Short mmCIF file of C-alpha atoms in Angstrom, two decimals:
data_model
loop_
_atom_site.label_atom_id
_atom_site.label_comp_id
_atom_site.label_asym_id
_atom_site.label_seq_id
_atom_site.Cartn_x
_atom_site.Cartn_y
_atom_site.Cartn_z
CA UNK A 1 246.23 23.88 233.53
CA UNK A 2 244.87 24.97 230.16
CA UNK A 3 241.88 26.85 231.61
CA UNK A 4 244.05 29.01 233.86
CA UNK A 5 246.39 29.78 230.94
CA UNK A 6 243.45 30.91 228.79
CA UNK A 7 241.84 33.08 231.47
CA UNK A 8 245.20 34.63 232.37
CA UNK A 9 245.79 35.63 228.73
CA UNK A 10 242.36 37.30 228.63
CA UNK A 11 242.61 38.95 232.06
CA UNK A 12 246.07 40.43 231.40
CA UNK A 13 245.25 42.15 228.10
CA UNK A 14 244.94 45.93 228.51
CA UNK A 15 242.76 46.39 225.40
CA UNK A 16 240.30 43.77 226.64
CA UNK A 17 240.29 45.34 230.12
CA UNK A 18 239.33 48.67 228.55
CA UNK A 19 236.59 47.16 226.36
CA UNK A 20 235.13 45.35 229.39
CA UNK A 21 235.56 48.34 231.70
CA UNK A 22 237.30 45.96 234.10
CA UNK A 23 238.70 47.04 237.44
CA UNK A 24 241.47 45.72 239.65
CA UNK A 25 238.94 43.83 241.76
CA UNK A 26 236.61 42.77 238.90
CA UNK A 27 238.15 41.45 235.67
CA UNK A 28 234.62 40.83 234.31
CA UNK A 29 235.82 37.40 233.14
CA UNK A 30 234.27 34.58 235.15
CA UNK A 31 232.66 31.14 234.94
CA UNK A 32 229.07 30.91 233.72
CA UNK A 33 226.40 31.73 234.69
CA UNK A 34 227.11 35.42 234.27
CA UNK A 35 224.17 37.77 234.80
CA UNK A 36 225.82 41.09 234.03
CA UNK A 37 228.16 42.56 231.41
CA UNK A 38 231.46 40.76 230.88
CA UNK A 39 232.72 37.42 229.58
CA UNK A 40 231.38 34.18 230.99
CA UNK A 41 233.04 30.88 230.18
CA UNK A 42 232.63 27.12 230.30
CA UNK A 43 235.51 24.69 229.79
CA UNK A 44 234.72 21.19 228.53
CA UNK A 45 237.33 18.42 228.14
CA UNK A 46 236.58 16.49 224.92
CA UNK A 47 239.36 14.00 224.11
CA UNK A 48 242.58 12.75 225.67
CA UNK A 49 244.95 10.18 224.14
CA UNK A 50 247.62 10.48 226.85
CA UNK A 51 249.80 12.76 224.70
CA UNK A 52 247.42 15.51 223.57
CA UNK A 53 244.02 16.59 224.76
CA UNK A 54 241.26 18.55 223.10
CA UNK A 55 238.86 20.83 224.95
CA UNK A 56 236.15 23.33 224.16
CA UNK A 57 236.32 26.83 225.62
CA UNK A 58 232.84 28.35 225.38
CA UNK A 59 232.63 32.12 225.82
CA UNK A 60 229.51 34.22 226.27
CA UNK A 61 230.12 37.94 225.86
CA UNK A 62 227.40 39.98 227.54
CA UNK A 63 226.80 43.70 226.98
CA UNK A 64 223.96 46.16 226.40
CA UNK A 65 225.56 47.08 223.04
CA UNK A 66 225.80 44.35 220.38
CA UNK A 67 228.59 46.20 218.56
CA UNK A 68 230.61 46.26 221.79
CA UNK A 69 230.10 42.48 222.04
CA UNK A 70 231.67 42.10 218.58
CA UNK A 71 234.56 44.43 219.48
CA UNK A 72 235.27 42.31 222.55
CA UNK A 73 235.09 39.10 220.50
CA UNK A 74 237.48 40.53 217.91
CA UNK A 75 240.02 41.21 220.66
CA UNK A 76 239.53 37.73 222.13
CA UNK A 77 240.15 36.26 218.65
CA UNK A 78 243.39 38.24 218.35
CA UNK A 79 244.53 36.92 221.73
CA UNK A 80 243.56 33.26 221.35
CA UNK A 81 243.37 32.06 217.74
CA UNK A 82 246.63 30.51 216.56
CA UNK A 83 247.97 30.95 213.04
CA UNK A 84 249.73 28.09 211.26
CA UNK A 85 252.02 26.01 213.45
CA UNK A 86 252.65 28.76 216.02
CA UNK A 87 251.43 27.58 219.45
CA UNK A 88 249.63 29.98 221.79
CA UNK A 89 251.79 28.89 224.75
CA UNK A 90 254.23 26.07 225.42
CA UNK A 91 251.26 23.96 226.52
CA UNK A 92 248.48 25.19 224.19
CA UNK A 93 249.29 24.06 220.66
CA UNK A 94 246.29 25.25 218.67
CA UNK A 95 243.15 27.35 219.13
CA UNK A 96 240.40 27.72 216.53
CA UNK A 97 236.83 28.97 216.66
CA UNK A 98 234.23 26.35 215.81
CA UNK A 99 230.85 27.97 216.38
CA UNK A 100 228.88 30.72 218.01
CA UNK A 101 225.94 33.07 217.60
CA UNK A 102 224.17 36.01 219.20
CA UNK A 103 220.80 36.84 220.71
CA UNK A 104 219.11 39.41 222.91
CA UNK A 105 218.20 38.26 226.43
CA UNK A 106 214.97 40.13 227.10
CA UNK A 107 214.92 39.15 230.78
CA UNK A 108 218.40 40.55 231.50
CA UNK A 109 218.20 43.32 228.86
CA UNK A 110 221.63 42.34 227.47
CA UNK A 111 222.96 41.04 224.17
CA UNK A 112 224.77 37.72 224.37
CA UNK A 113 227.39 36.80 221.80
CA UNK A 114 228.61 33.22 222.01
CA UNK A 115 231.90 31.92 220.61
CA UNK A 116 233.18 28.36 220.93
CA UNK A 117 236.90 27.64 220.67
CA UNK A 118 238.55 24.25 220.20
CA UNK A 119 241.77 23.97 222.20
CA UNK A 120 244.46 21.40 221.38
CA UNK A 121 247.04 21.09 224.15
CA UNK A 122 249.83 18.86 225.41
CA UNK A 123 248.82 16.31 228.01
CA UNK A 124 250.86 16.84 231.15
CA UNK A 125 252.12 13.51 232.44
CA UNK A 126 252.46 12.90 236.17
CA UNK A 127 255.89 11.89 237.45
#
């Protein structure tokens, strides 16, 4: 599954673990809603023609330091964005960023940096 491939790539990166101050029991990468520092995600299937499918992987990076949010995003970009015709994995053919933004959540006292990625992947056929 595309979502598990994406989260595994993020969770296994030592640089990202350091930036997030992740532990063995808490990768700090989890589905939204996320109410503390880390990376929250949503995964939205968009199109499927039976051969390829397109999805959106929405990340929200949460931290008390906006610069740290951008450092984390830069590392995520290095891990996910594909260059030219080089696929990310055998299943994930292309990843590009297609939107985002940042704001300060006054209730939680955290910065939130959003980044949306379009994922083009092979459609796995049953049988």
